[in-house]
Amino acid sequence: AAVVVIGLAFVWWRSGSASNYFNLPPPARGPWVAFGDSLTEGHGAAEGHDYPVLLAQKLGLAIQNHGVSGETTRDGLNRMEAIAQLKPRVVLLCFGGNDGLQQLPREETLANLSRMIDRFHQSGSFVVLIGIRSVGLRDHNAKPFKKLAEDKNVLYVPVFLEGIMFRPVLMSDALHPNDAGYEVFAERMKTVLEPLLPQLKPPP
């Protein structure tokens, strides 16, 4: 009986967790925005095969792509205000890869992401934090990124390149997917976002 009670409690906690996301449903009535670096811009993909375009097609709505190759979270902070002024309904936030390549302190990366999340929350946006793997054999970003998402009550999508990196058929180079790789990630994003879509779709 105790096991049943514990199981039911877990199901209740899981089913109720979505309601704890900050700004769900979002007060902001602006566009969906993908904000990030080359993985958002779609480096390595043919035109129209970046993940925001593919995801928009799968969800049946428009997503603005504000990805810029080579940017770190420092650059993201510099652009943050312009994006926040759009009053985006949903922000798909994906920075961190270039921070690792440029050996910026992980604490700074997390602090910068935290500032971005706070600013977008102030704008009434629903924020989705996309995980980025650290440089090296072991992923040192996994736990800190997940904890940041939990602390900020945002939806977390683990590691962009999970299941894509180290598979040459899905990669255009060592760091970026090709068309097929971005398709894999867009499908994963669709699976995560679809249950929340009734609350996230643009208002009529």
mmCIF file with all atom_site columns, C-alpha atoms in Angstrom:
data_model
loop_
_atom_site.group_PDB
_atom_site.id
_atom_site.type_symbol
_atom_site.label_atom_id
_atom_site.label_alt_id
_atom_site.label_comp_id
_atom_site.label_asym_id
_atom_site.label_entity_id
_atom_site.label_seq_id
_atom_site.pdbx_PDB_ins_code
_atom_site.Cartn_x
_atom_site.Cartn_y
_atom_site.Cartn_z
_atom_site.occupancy
_atom_site.B_iso_or_equiv
_atom_site.pdbx_formal_charge
_atom_site.auth_seq_id
_atom_site.auth_comp_id
_atom_site.auth_asym_id
_atom_site.auth_atom_id
_atom_site.pdbx_PDB_model_num
ATOM 1   C CA . ALA A 1 1   ? 0.000  0.000  0.000   1.00 0.00 ? 1   ALA A CA 1
ATOM 2   C CA . ALA A 1 2   ? 2.849  2.339  0.845   1.00 0.00 ? 2   ALA A CA 1
ATOM 3   C CA . VAL A 1 3   ? 4.331  1.757  -2.591  1.00 0.00 ? 3   VAL A CA 1
ATOM 4   C CA . VAL A 1 4   ? 1.001  2.661  -4.217  1.00 0.00 ? 4   VAL A CA 1
ATOM 5   C CA . VAL A 1 5   ? 0.770  5.868  -2.172  1.00 0.00 ? 5   VAL A CA 1
ATOM 6   C CA . ILE A 1 6   ? 4.324  6.828  -3.071  1.00 0.00 ? 6   ILE A CA 1
ATOM 7   C CA . GLY A 1 7   ? 3.641  6.061  -6.731  1.00 0.00 ? 7   GLY A CA 1
ATOM 8   C CA . LEU A 1 8   ? 0.492  8.164  -6.754  1.00 0.00 ? 8   LEU A CA 1
ATOM 9   C CA . ALA A 1 9   ? 2.326  11.002 -5.049  1.00 0.00 ? 9   ALA A CA 1
ATOM 10  C CA . PHE A 1 10  ? 5.016  10.862 -7.719  1.00 0.00 ? 10  PHE A CA 1
ATOM 11  C CA . VAL A 1 11  ? 2.428  10.926 -10.500 1.00 0.00 ? 11  VAL A CA 1
ATOM 12  C CA . TRP A 1 12  ? 0.711  13.895 -8.829  1.00 0.00 ? 12  TRP A CA 1
ATOM 13  C CA . TRP A 1 13  ? 4.058  15.725 -8.530  1.00 0.00 ? 13  TRP A CA 1
ATOM 14  C CA . ARG A 1 14  ? 4.931  15.050 -12.172 1.00 0.00 ? 14  ARG A CA 1
ATOM 15  C CA . SER A 1 15  ? 1.496  16.033 -13.467 1.00 0.00 ? 15  SER A CA 1
ATOM 16  C CA . GLY A 1 16  ? 1.529  19.199 -11.395 1.00 0.00 ? 16  GLY A CA 1
ATOM 17  C CA . SER A 1 17  ? 5.071  20.197 -12.288 1.00 0.00 ? 17  SER A CA 1
ATOM 18  C CA . ALA A 1 18  ? 4.113  21.826 -15.589 1.00 0.00 ? 18  ALA A CA 1
ATOM 19  C CA . SER A 1 19  ? 1.928  24.328 -13.759 1.00 0.00 ? 19  SER A CA 1
ATOM 20  C CA . ASN A 1 20  ? 5.014  25.484 -11.882 1.00 0.00 ? 20  ASN A CA 1
ATOM 21  C CA . TYR A 1 21  ? 6.724  26.802 -15.001 1.00 0.00 ? 21  TYR A CA 1
ATOM 22  C CA . PHE A 1 22  ? 7.162  30.563 -14.820 1.00 0.00 ? 22  PHE A CA 1
ATOM 23  C CA . ASN A 1 23  ? 4.790  32.456 -17.158 1.00 0.00 ? 23  ASN A CA 1
ATOM 24  C CA . LEU A 1 24  ? 2.636  29.522 -18.207 1.00 0.00 ? 24  LEU A CA 1
ATOM 25  C CA . PRO A 1 25  ? 0.507  30.622 -19.941 1.00 0.00 ? 25  PRO A CA 1
ATOM 26  C CA . PRO A 1 26  ? 2.645  33.579 -21.033 1.00 0.00 ? 26  PRO A CA 1
ATOM 27  C CA . PRO A 1 27  ? 1.318  37.100 -20.470 1.00 0.00 ? 27  PRO A CA 1
ATOM 28  C CA . ALA A 1 28  ? 3.365  38.339 -23.455 1.00 0.00 ? 28  ALA A CA 1
ATOM 29  C CA . ARG A 1 29  ? 1.592  38.376 -26.800 1.00 0.00 ? 29  ARG A CA 1
ATOM 30  C CA . GLY A 1 30  ? 4.578  38.795 -29.126 1.00 0.00 ? 30  GLY A CA 1
ATOM 31  C CA . PRO A 1 31  ? 6.242  36.271 -31.444 1.00 0.00 ? 31  PRO A CA 1
ATOM 32  C CA . TRP A 1 32  ? 7.956  33.004 -30.652 1.00 0.00 ? 32  TRP A CA 1
ATOM 33  C CA . VAL A 1 33  ? 11.713 33.657 -30.727 1.00 0.00 ? 33  VAL A CA 1
ATOM 34  C CA . ALA A 1 34  ? 14.712 31.338 -31.021 1.00 0.00 ? 34  ALA A CA 1
ATOM 35  C CA . PHE A 1 35  ? 17.639 33.182 -29.425 1.00 0.00 ? 35  PHE A CA 1
ATOM 36  C CA . GLY A 1 36  ? 21.150 31.795 -29.543 1.00 0.00 ? 36  GLY A CA 1
ATOM 37  C CA . ASP A 1 37  ? 24.327 31.161 -31.499 1.00 0.00 ? 37  ASP A CA 1
ATOM 38  C CA . SER A 1 38  ? 25.228 29.052 -34.551 1.00 0.00 ? 38  SER A CA 1
ATOM 39  C CA . LEU A 1 39  ? 23.101 26.083 -33.475 1.00 0.00 ? 39  LEU A CA 1
ATOM 40  C CA . THR A 1 40  ? 20.080 28.382 -33.556 1.00 0.00 ? 40  THR A CA 1
ATOM 41  C CA . GLU A 1 41  ? 21.137 30.207 -36.709 1.00 0.00 ? 41  GLU A CA 1
ATOM 42  C CA . GLY A 1 42  ? 21.452 26.836 -38.422 1.00 0.00 ? 42  GLY A CA 1
ATOM 43  C CA . HIS A 1 43  ? 25.140 26.673 -39.319 1.00 0.00 ? 43  HIS A CA 1
ATOM 44  C CA . GLY A 1 44  ? 25.708 23.623 -41.481 1.00 0.00 ? 44  GLY A CA 1
ATOM 45  C CA . ALA A 1 45  ? 22.132 23.428 -42.760 1.00 0.00 ? 45  ALA A CA 1
ATOM 46  C CA . ALA A 1 46  ? 20.705 24.365 -46.119 1.00 0.00 ? 46  ALA A CA 1
ATOM 47  C CA . GLU A 1 47  ? 18.451 27.402 -46.155 1.00 0.00 ? 47  GLU A CA 1
ATOM 48  C CA . GLY A 1 48  ? 15.156 26.641 -44.466 1.00 0.00 ? 48  GLY A CA 1
ATOM 49  C CA . HIS A 1 49  ? 16.514 23.645 -42.548 1.00 0.00 ? 49  HIS A CA 1
ATOM 50  C CA . ASP A 1 50  ? 17.546 25.366 -39.322 1.00 0.00 ? 50  ASP A CA 1
ATOM 51  C CA . TYR A 1 51  ? 15.743 23.990 -36.284 1.00 0.00 ? 51  TYR A CA 1
ATOM 52  C CA . PRO A 1 52  ? 13.454 27.035 -35.706 1.00 0.00 ? 52  PRO A CA 1
ATOM 53  C CA . VAL A 1 53  ? 12.041 26.722 -39.239 1.00 0.00 ? 53  VAL A CA 1
ATOM 54  C CA . LEU A 1 54  ? 11.597 22.957 -38.912 1.00 0.00 ? 54  LEU A CA 1
ATOM 55  C CA . LEU A 1 55  ? 10.022 23.262 -35.463 1.00 0.00 ? 55  LEU A CA 1
ATOM 56  C CA . ALA A 1 56  ? 7.669  26.007 -36.645 1.00 0.00 ? 56  ALA A CA 1
ATOM 57  C CA . GLN A 1 57  ? 6.454  23.734 -39.429 1.00 0.00 ? 57  GLN A CA 1
ATOM 58  C CA . LYS A 1 58  ? 5.881  20.878 -36.997 1.00 0.00 ? 58  LYS A CA 1
ATOM 59  C CA . LEU A 1 59  ? 3.964  23.052 -34.511 1.00 0.00 ? 59  LEU A CA 1
ATOM 60  C CA . GLY A 1 60  ? 2.035  25.034 -37.110 1.00 0.00 ? 60  GLY A CA 1
ATOM 61  C CA . LEU A 1 61  ? 3.169  28.492 -36.009 1.00 0.00 ? 61  LEU A CA 1
ATOM 62  C CA . ALA A 1 62  ? 5.836  31.101 -36.768 1.00 0.00 ? 62  ALA A CA 1
ATOM 63  C CA . ILE A 1 63  ? 9.198  31.265 -34.978 1.00 0.00 ? 63  ILE A CA 1
ATOM 64  C CA . GLN A 1 64  ? 11.647 34.126 -35.493 1.00 0.00 ? 64  GLN A CA 1
ATOM 65  C CA . ASN A 1 65  ? 15.273 33.018 -35.734 1.00 0.00 ? 65  ASN A CA 1
ATOM 66  C CA . HIS A 1 66  ? 17.611 35.343 -33.815 1.00 0.00 ? 66  HIS A CA 1
ATOM 67  C CA . GLY A 1 67  ? 20.660 33.084 -33.826 1.00 0.00 ? 67  GLY A CA 1
ATOM 68  C CA . VAL A 1 68  ? 24.091 34.552 -34.577 1.00 0.00 ? 68  VAL A CA 1
ATOM 69  C CA . SER A 1 69  ? 27.079 32.308 -35.192 1.00 0.00 ? 69  SER A CA 1
ATOM 70  C CA . GLY A 1 70  ? 30.054 32.707 -32.884 1.00 0.00 ? 70  GLY A CA 1
ATOM 71  C CA . GLU A 1 71  ? 28.225 34.426 -30.059 1.00 0.00 ? 71  GLU A CA 1
ATOM 72  C CA . THR A 1 72  ? 28.865 33.746 -26.391 1.00 0.00 ? 72  THR A CA 1
ATOM 73  C CA . THR A 1 73  ? 26.495 34.453 -23.518 1.00 0.00 ? 73  THR A CA 1
ATOM 74  C CA . ARG A 1 74  ? 28.247 37.822 -23.205 1.00 0.00 ? 74  ARG A CA 1
ATOM 75  C CA . ASP A 1 75  ? 27.073 38.663 -26.714 1.00 0.00 ? 75  ASP A CA 1
ATOM 76  C CA . GLY A 1 76  ? 23.633 37.354 -25.814 1.00 0.00 ? 76  GLY A CA 1
ATOM 77  C CA . LEU A 1 77  ? 23.444 39.843 -22.971 1.00 0.00 ? 77  LEU A CA 1
ATOM 78  C CA . ASN A 1 78  ? 24.276 42.639 -25.412 1.00 0.00 ? 78  ASN A CA 1
ATOM 79  C CA . ARG A 1 79  ? 21.343 41.619 -27.649 1.00 0.00 ? 79  ARG A CA 1
ATOM 80  C CA . MET A 1 80  ? 18.974 40.626 -24.868 1.00 0.00 ? 80  MET A CA 1
ATOM 81  C CA . GLU A 1 81  ? 17.222 43.961 -24.509 1.00 0.00 ? 81  GLU A CA 1
ATOM 82  C CA . ALA A 1 82  ? 16.363 44.207 -28.212 1.00 0.00 ? 82  ALA A CA 1
ATOM 83  C CA . ILE A 1 83  ? 14.803 40.744 -28.086 1.00 0.00 ? 83  ILE A CA 1
ATOM 84  C CA . ALA A 1 84  ? 12.946 41.493 -24.842 1.00 0.00 ? 84  ALA A CA 1
ATOM 85  C CA . GLN A 1 85  ? 11.413 44.576 -26.466 1.00 0.00 ? 85  GLN A CA 1
ATOM 86  C CA . LEU A 1 86  ? 9.615  42.226 -28.878 1.00 0.00 ? 86  LEU A CA 1
ATOM 87  C CA . LYS A 1 87  ? 7.626  40.926 -25.883 1.00 0.00 ? 87  LYS A CA 1
ATOM 88  C CA . PRO A 1 88  ? 8.187  37.372 -27.121 1.00 0.00 ? 88  PRO A CA 1
ATOM 89  C CA . ARG A 1 89  ? 5.555  34.888 -26.059 1.00 0.00 ? 89  ARG A CA 1
ATOM 90  C CA . VAL A 1 90  ? 8.100  32.045 -26.042 1.00 0.00 ? 90  VAL A CA 1
ATOM 91  C CA . VAL A 1 91  ? 11.904 32.270 -25.995 1.00 0.00 ? 91  VAL A CA 1
ATOM 92  C CA . LEU A 1 92  ? 13.912 29.214 -27.036 1.00 0.00 ? 92  LEU A CA 1
ATOM 93  C CA . LEU A 1 93  ? 17.230 30.064 -25.356 1.00 0.00 ? 93  LEU A CA 1
ATOM 94  C CA . CYS A 1 94  ? 20.397 28.319 -26.552 1.00 0.00 ? 94  CYS A CA 1
ATOM 95  C CA . PHE A 1 95  ? 23.817 29.706 -25.627 1.00 0.00 ? 95  PHE A CA 1
ATOM 96  C CA . GLY A 1 96  ? 26.957 28.240 -24.101 1.00 0.00 ? 96  GLY A CA 1
ATOM 97  C CA . GLY A 1 97  ? 28.888 26.363 -26.752 1.00 0.00 ? 97  GLY A CA 1
ATOM 98  C CA . ASN A 1 98  ? 31.151 29.256 -27.662 1.00 0.00 ? 98  ASN A CA 1
ATOM 99  C CA . ASP A 1 99  ? 31.656 30.075 -23.997 1.00 0.00 ? 99  ASP A CA 1
ATOM 100 C CA . GLY A 1 100 ? 33.275 26.659 -23.634 1.00 0.00 ? 100 GLY A CA 1
ATOM 101 C CA . LEU A 1 101 ? 35.338 27.008 -26.791 1.00 0.00 ? 101 LEU A CA 1
ATOM 102 C CA . GLN A 1 102 ? 36.598 30.389 -25.584 1.00 0.00 ? 102 GLN A CA 1
ATOM 103 C CA . GLN A 1 103 ? 37.161 28.988 -22.079 1.00 0.00 ? 103 GLN A CA 1
ATOM 104 C CA . LEU A 1 104 ? 34.903 31.453 -20.319 1.00 0.00 ? 104 LEU A CA 1
ATOM 105 C CA . PRO A 1 105 ? 34.227 30.474 -16.700 1.00 0.00 ? 105 PRO A CA 1
ATOM 106 C CA . ARG A 1 106 ? 31.191 28.214 -16.376 1.00 0.00 ? 106 ARG A CA 1
ATOM 107 C CA . GLU A 1 107 ? 29.975 30.345 -13.462 1.00 0.00 ? 107 GLU A CA 1
ATOM 108 C CA . GLU A 1 108 ? 29.858 33.350 -15.786 1.00 0.00 ? 108 GLU A CA 1
ATOM 109 C CA . THR A 1 109 ? 27.993 31.409 -18.460 1.00 0.00 ? 109 THR A CA 1
ATOM 110 C CA . LEU A 1 110 ? 25.353 30.366 -15.944 1.00 0.00 ? 110 LEU A CA 1
ATOM 111 C CA . ALA A 1 111 ? 25.113 33.872 -14.490 1.00 0.00 ? 111 ALA A CA 1
ATOM 112 C CA . ASN A 1 112 ? 24.634 35.348 -17.962 1.00 0.00 ? 112 ASN A CA 1
ATOM 113 C CA . LEU A 1 113 ? 21.944 32.807 -18.817 1.00 0.00 ? 113 LEU A CA 1
ATOM 114 C CA . SER A 1 114 ? 20.263 33.569 -15.511 1.00 0.00 ? 114 SER A CA 1
ATOM 115 C CA . ARG A 1 115 ? 20.169 37.289 -16.335 1.00 0.00 ? 115 ARG A CA 1
ATOM 116 C CA . MET A 1 116 ? 18.647 36.553 -19.748 1.00 0.00 ? 116 MET A CA 1
ATOM 117 C CA . ILE A 1 117 ? 15.978 34.324 -18.236 1.00 0.00 ? 117 ILE A CA 1
ATOM 118 C CA . ASP A 1 118 ? 15.100 36.953 -15.639 1.00 0.00 ? 118 ASP A CA 1
ATOM 119 C CA . ARG A 1 119 ? 14.791 39.651 -18.311 1.00 0.00 ? 119 ARG A CA 1
ATOM 120 C CA . PHE A 1 120 ? 12.558 37.548 -20.511 1.00 0.00 ? 120 PHE A CA 1
ATOM 121 C CA . HIS A 1 121 ? 10.417 36.626 -17.537 1.00 0.00 ? 121 HIS A CA 1
ATOM 122 C CA . GLN A 1 122 ? 9.985  40.346 -16.879 1.00 0.00 ? 122 GLN A CA 1
ATOM 123 C CA . SER A 1 123 ? 8.752  40.669 -20.468 1.00 0.00 ? 123 SER A CA 1
ATOM 124 C CA . GLY A 1 124 ? 6.114  38.022 -19.822 1.00 0.00 ? 124 GLY A CA 1
ATOM 125 C CA . SER A 1 125 ? 7.834  35.321 -21.867 1.00 0.00 ? 125 SER A CA 1
ATOM 126 C CA . PHE A 1 126 ? 7.783  31.566 -21.388 1.00 0.00 ? 126 PHE A CA 1
ATOM 127 C CA . VAL A 1 127 ? 11.435 30.486 -21.515 1.00 0.00 ? 127 VAL A CA 1
ATOM 128 C CA . VAL A 1 128 ? 12.794 27.171 -22.746 1.00 0.00 ? 128 VAL A CA 1
ATOM 129 C CA . LEU A 1 129 ? 16.429 26.565 -21.783 1.00 0.00 ? 129 LEU A CA 1
ATOM 130 C CA . ILE A 1 130 ? 18.273 24.287 -24.199 1.00 0.00 ? 130 ILE A CA 1
ATOM 131 C CA . GLY A 1 131 ? 21.206 22.398 -22.761 1.00 0.00 ? 131 GLY A CA 1
ATOM 132 C CA . ILE A 1 132 ? 24.661 22.652 -24.304 1.00 0.00 ? 132 ILE A CA 1
ATOM 133 C CA . ARG A 1 133 ? 27.369 20.048 -23.774 1.00 0.00 ? 133 ARG A CA 1
ATOM 134 C CA . SER A 1 134 ? 30.675 21.212 -22.353 1.00 0.00 ? 134 SER A CA 1
ATOM 135 C CA . VAL A 1 135 ? 33.957 20.762 -24.199 1.00 0.00 ? 135 VAL A CA 1
ATOM 136 C CA . GLY A 1 136 ? 35.772 17.514 -23.394 1.00 0.00 ? 136 GLY A CA 1
ATOM 137 C CA . LEU A 1 137 ? 34.972 13.855 -22.867 1.00 0.00 ? 137 LEU A CA 1
ATOM 138 C CA . ARG A 1 138 ? 32.738 14.453 -19.855 1.00 0.00 ? 138 ARG A CA 1
ATOM 139 C CA . ASP A 1 139 ? 29.767 16.832 -19.924 1.00 0.00 ? 139 ASP A CA 1
ATOM 140 C CA . HIS A 1 140 ? 30.300 19.224 -17.030 1.00 0.00 ? 140 HIS A CA 1
ATOM 141 C CA . ASN A 1 141 ? 27.342 21.400 -18.080 1.00 0.00 ? 141 ASN A CA 1
ATOM 142 C CA . ALA A 1 142 ? 24.581 18.827 -17.645 1.00 0.00 ? 142 ALA A CA 1
ATOM 143 C CA . LYS A 1 143 ? 23.928 19.213 -13.918 1.00 0.00 ? 143 LYS A CA 1
ATOM 144 C CA . PRO A 1 144 ? 24.478 23.011 -13.701 1.00 0.00 ? 144 PRO A CA 1
ATOM 145 C CA . PHE A 1 145 ? 22.185 23.700 -16.681 1.00 0.00 ? 145 PHE A CA 1
ATOM 146 C CA . LYS A 1 146 ? 19.476 21.457 -15.256 1.00 0.00 ? 146 LYS A CA 1
ATOM 147 C CA . LYS A 1 147 ? 19.782 23.118 -11.843 1.00 0.00 ? 147 LYS A CA 1
ATOM 148 C CA . LEU A 1 148 ? 19.527 26.571 -13.433 1.00 0.00 ? 148 LEU A CA 1
ATOM 149 C CA . ALA A 1 149 ? 16.319 25.535 -15.174 1.00 0.00 ? 149 ALA A CA 1
ATOM 150 C CA . GLU A 1 150 ? 14.899 24.184 -11.926 1.00 0.00 ? 150 GLU A CA 1
ATOM 151 C CA . ASP A 1 151 ? 15.894 27.292 -9.978  1.00 0.00 ? 151 ASP A CA 1
ATOM 152 C CA . LYS A 1 152 ? 14.245 29.547 -12.576 1.00 0.00 ? 152 LYS A CA 1
ATOM 153 C CA . ASN A 1 153 ? 11.202 27.275 -13.140 1.00 0.00 ? 153 ASN A CA 1
ATOM 154 C CA . VAL A 1 154 ? 11.769 27.099 -16.884 1.00 0.00 ? 154 VAL A CA 1
ATOM 155 C CA . LEU A 1 155 ? 11.299 24.184 -19.250 1.00 0.00 ? 155 LEU A CA 1
ATOM 156 C CA . TYR A 1 156 ? 14.628 22.423 -19.813 1.00 0.00 ? 156 TYR A CA 1
ATOM 157 C CA . VAL A 1 157 ? 15.513 20.503 -22.971 1.00 0.00 ? 157 VAL A CA 1
ATOM 158 C CA . PRO A 1 158 ? 18.706 18.535 -22.341 1.00 0.00 ? 158 PRO A CA 1
ATOM 159 C CA . VAL A 1 159 ? 21.679 18.777 -24.621 1.00 0.00 ? 159 VAL A CA 1
ATOM 160 C CA . PHE A 1 160 ? 21.095 20.010 -28.149 1.00 0.00 ? 160 PHE A CA 1
ATOM 161 C CA . LEU A 1 161 ? 23.527 17.561 -29.777 1.00 0.00 ? 161 LEU A CA 1
ATOM 162 C CA . GLU A 1 162 ? 22.487 14.503 -27.752 1.00 0.00 ? 162 GLU A CA 1
ATOM 163 C CA . GLY A 1 163 ? 22.081 11.594 -30.166 1.00 0.00 ? 163 GLY A CA 1
ATOM 164 C CA . ILE A 1 164 ? 23.431 13.762 -33.011 1.00 0.00 ? 164 ILE A CA 1
ATOM 165 C CA . MET A 1 165 ? 27.098 14.417 -32.232 1.00 0.00 ? 165 MET A CA 1
ATOM 166 C CA . PHE A 1 166 ? 29.518 11.605 -33.152 1.00 0.00 ? 166 PHE A CA 1
ATOM 167 C CA . ARG A 1 167 ? 27.107 10.422 -35.850 1.00 0.00 ? 167 ARG A CA 1
ATOM 168 C CA . PRO A 1 168 ? 28.658 11.615 -39.130 1.00 0.00 ? 168 PRO A CA 1
ATOM 169 C CA . VAL A 1 169 ? 25.397 11.063 -41.018 1.00 0.00 ? 169 VAL A CA 1
ATOM 170 C CA . LEU A 1 170 ? 23.808 13.803 -38.854 1.00 0.00 ? 170 LEU A CA 1
ATOM 171 C CA . MET A 1 171 ? 26.715 16.267 -38.654 1.00 0.00 ? 171 MET A CA 1
ATOM 172 C CA . SER A 1 172 ? 28.030 18.874 -41.120 1.00 0.00 ? 172 SER A CA 1
ATOM 173 C CA . ASP A 1 173 ? 31.275 19.265 -39.155 1.00 0.00 ? 173 ASP A CA 1
ATOM 174 C CA . ALA A 1 174 ? 32.576 18.429 -35.672 1.00 0.00 ? 174 ALA A CA 1
ATOM 175 C CA . LEU A 1 175 ? 30.239 20.899 -33.939 1.00 0.00 ? 175 LEU A CA 1
ATOM 176 C CA . HIS A 1 176 ? 27.172 21.500 -36.104 1.00 0.00 ? 176 HIS A CA 1
ATOM 177 C CA . PRO A 1 177 ? 24.378 19.290 -37.430 1.00 0.00 ? 177 PRO A CA 1
ATOM 178 C CA . ASN A 1 178 ? 23.442 18.975 -41.065 1.00 0.00 ? 178 ASN A CA 1
ATOM 179 C CA . ASP A 1 179 ? 19.858 19.084 -42.340 1.00 0.00 ? 179 ASP A CA 1
ATOM 180 C CA . ALA A 1 180 ? 19.130 15.599 -40.935 1.00 0.00 ? 180 ALA A CA 1
ATOM 181 C CA . GLY A 1 181 ? 20.658 16.488 -37.562 1.00 0.00 ? 181 GLY A CA 1
ATOM 182 C CA . TYR A 1 182 ? 18.588 19.647 -37.171 1.00 0.00 ? 182 TYR A CA 1
ATOM 183 C CA . GLU A 1 183 ? 15.537 17.591 -38.108 1.00 0.00 ? 183 GLU A CA 1
ATOM 184 C CA . VAL A 1 184 ? 16.287 15.205 -35.226 1.00 0.00 ? 184 VAL A CA 1
ATOM 185 C CA . PHE A 1 185 ? 16.520 18.078 -32.769 1.00 0.00 ? 185 PHE A CA 1
ATOM 186 C CA . ALA A 1 186 ? 13.398 19.803 -34.098 1.00 0.00 ? 186 ALA A CA 1
ATOM 187 C CA . GLU A 1 187 ? 11.445 16.585 -33.652 1.00 0.00 ? 187 GLU A CA 1
ATOM 188 C CA . ARG A 1 188 ? 12.699 16.298 -30.061 1.00 0.00 ? 188 ARG A CA 1
ATOM 189 C CA . MET A 1 189 ? 11.649 19.886 -29.374 1.00 0.00 ? 189 MET A CA 1
ATOM 190 C CA . LYS A 1 190 ? 8.226  19.216 -30.850 1.00 0.00 ? 190 LYS A CA 1
ATOM 191 C CA . THR A 1 191 ? 7.756  16.225 -28.531 1.00 0.00 ? 191 THR A CA 1
ATOM 192 C CA . VAL A 1 192 ? 8.611  18.357 -25.498 1.00 0.00 ? 192 VAL A CA 1
ATOM 193 C CA . LEU A 1 193 ? 6.553  21.418 -26.460 1.00 0.00 ? 193 LEU A CA 1
ATOM 194 C CA . GLU A 1 194 ? 3.460  19.790 -27.936 1.00 0.00 ? 194 GLU A CA 1
ATOM 195 C CA . PRO A 1 195 ? 1.785  18.988 -24.579 1.00 0.00 ? 195 PRO A CA 1
ATOM 196 C CA . LEU A 1 196 ? 2.073  22.675 -23.596 1.00 0.00 ? 196 LEU A CA 1
ATOM 197 C CA . LEU A 1 197 ? 0.961  24.044 -26.952 1.00 0.00 ? 197 LEU A CA 1
ATOM 198 C CA . PRO A 1 198 ? -2.631 24.866 -25.939 1.00 0.00 ? 198 PRO A CA 1
ATOM 199 C CA . GLN A 1 199 ? -1.214 27.363 -23.426 1.00 0.00 ? 199 GLN A CA 1
ATOM 200 C CA . LEU A 1 200 ? 1.675  28.557 -25.587 1.00 0.00 ? 200 LEU A CA 1
ATOM 201 C CA . LYS A 1 201 ? 0.018  29.173 -28.955 1.00 0.00 ? 201 LYS A CA 1
ATOM 202 C CA . PRO A 1 202 ? -0.294 32.815 -29.956 1.00 0.00 ? 202 PRO A CA 1
ATOM 203 C CA . PRO A 1 203 ? -3.606 34.290 -28.797 1.00 0.00 ? 203 PRO A CA 1
ATOM 204 C CA . PRO A 1 204 ? -6.237 34.976 -31.492 1.00 0.00 ? 204 PRO A CA 1
#
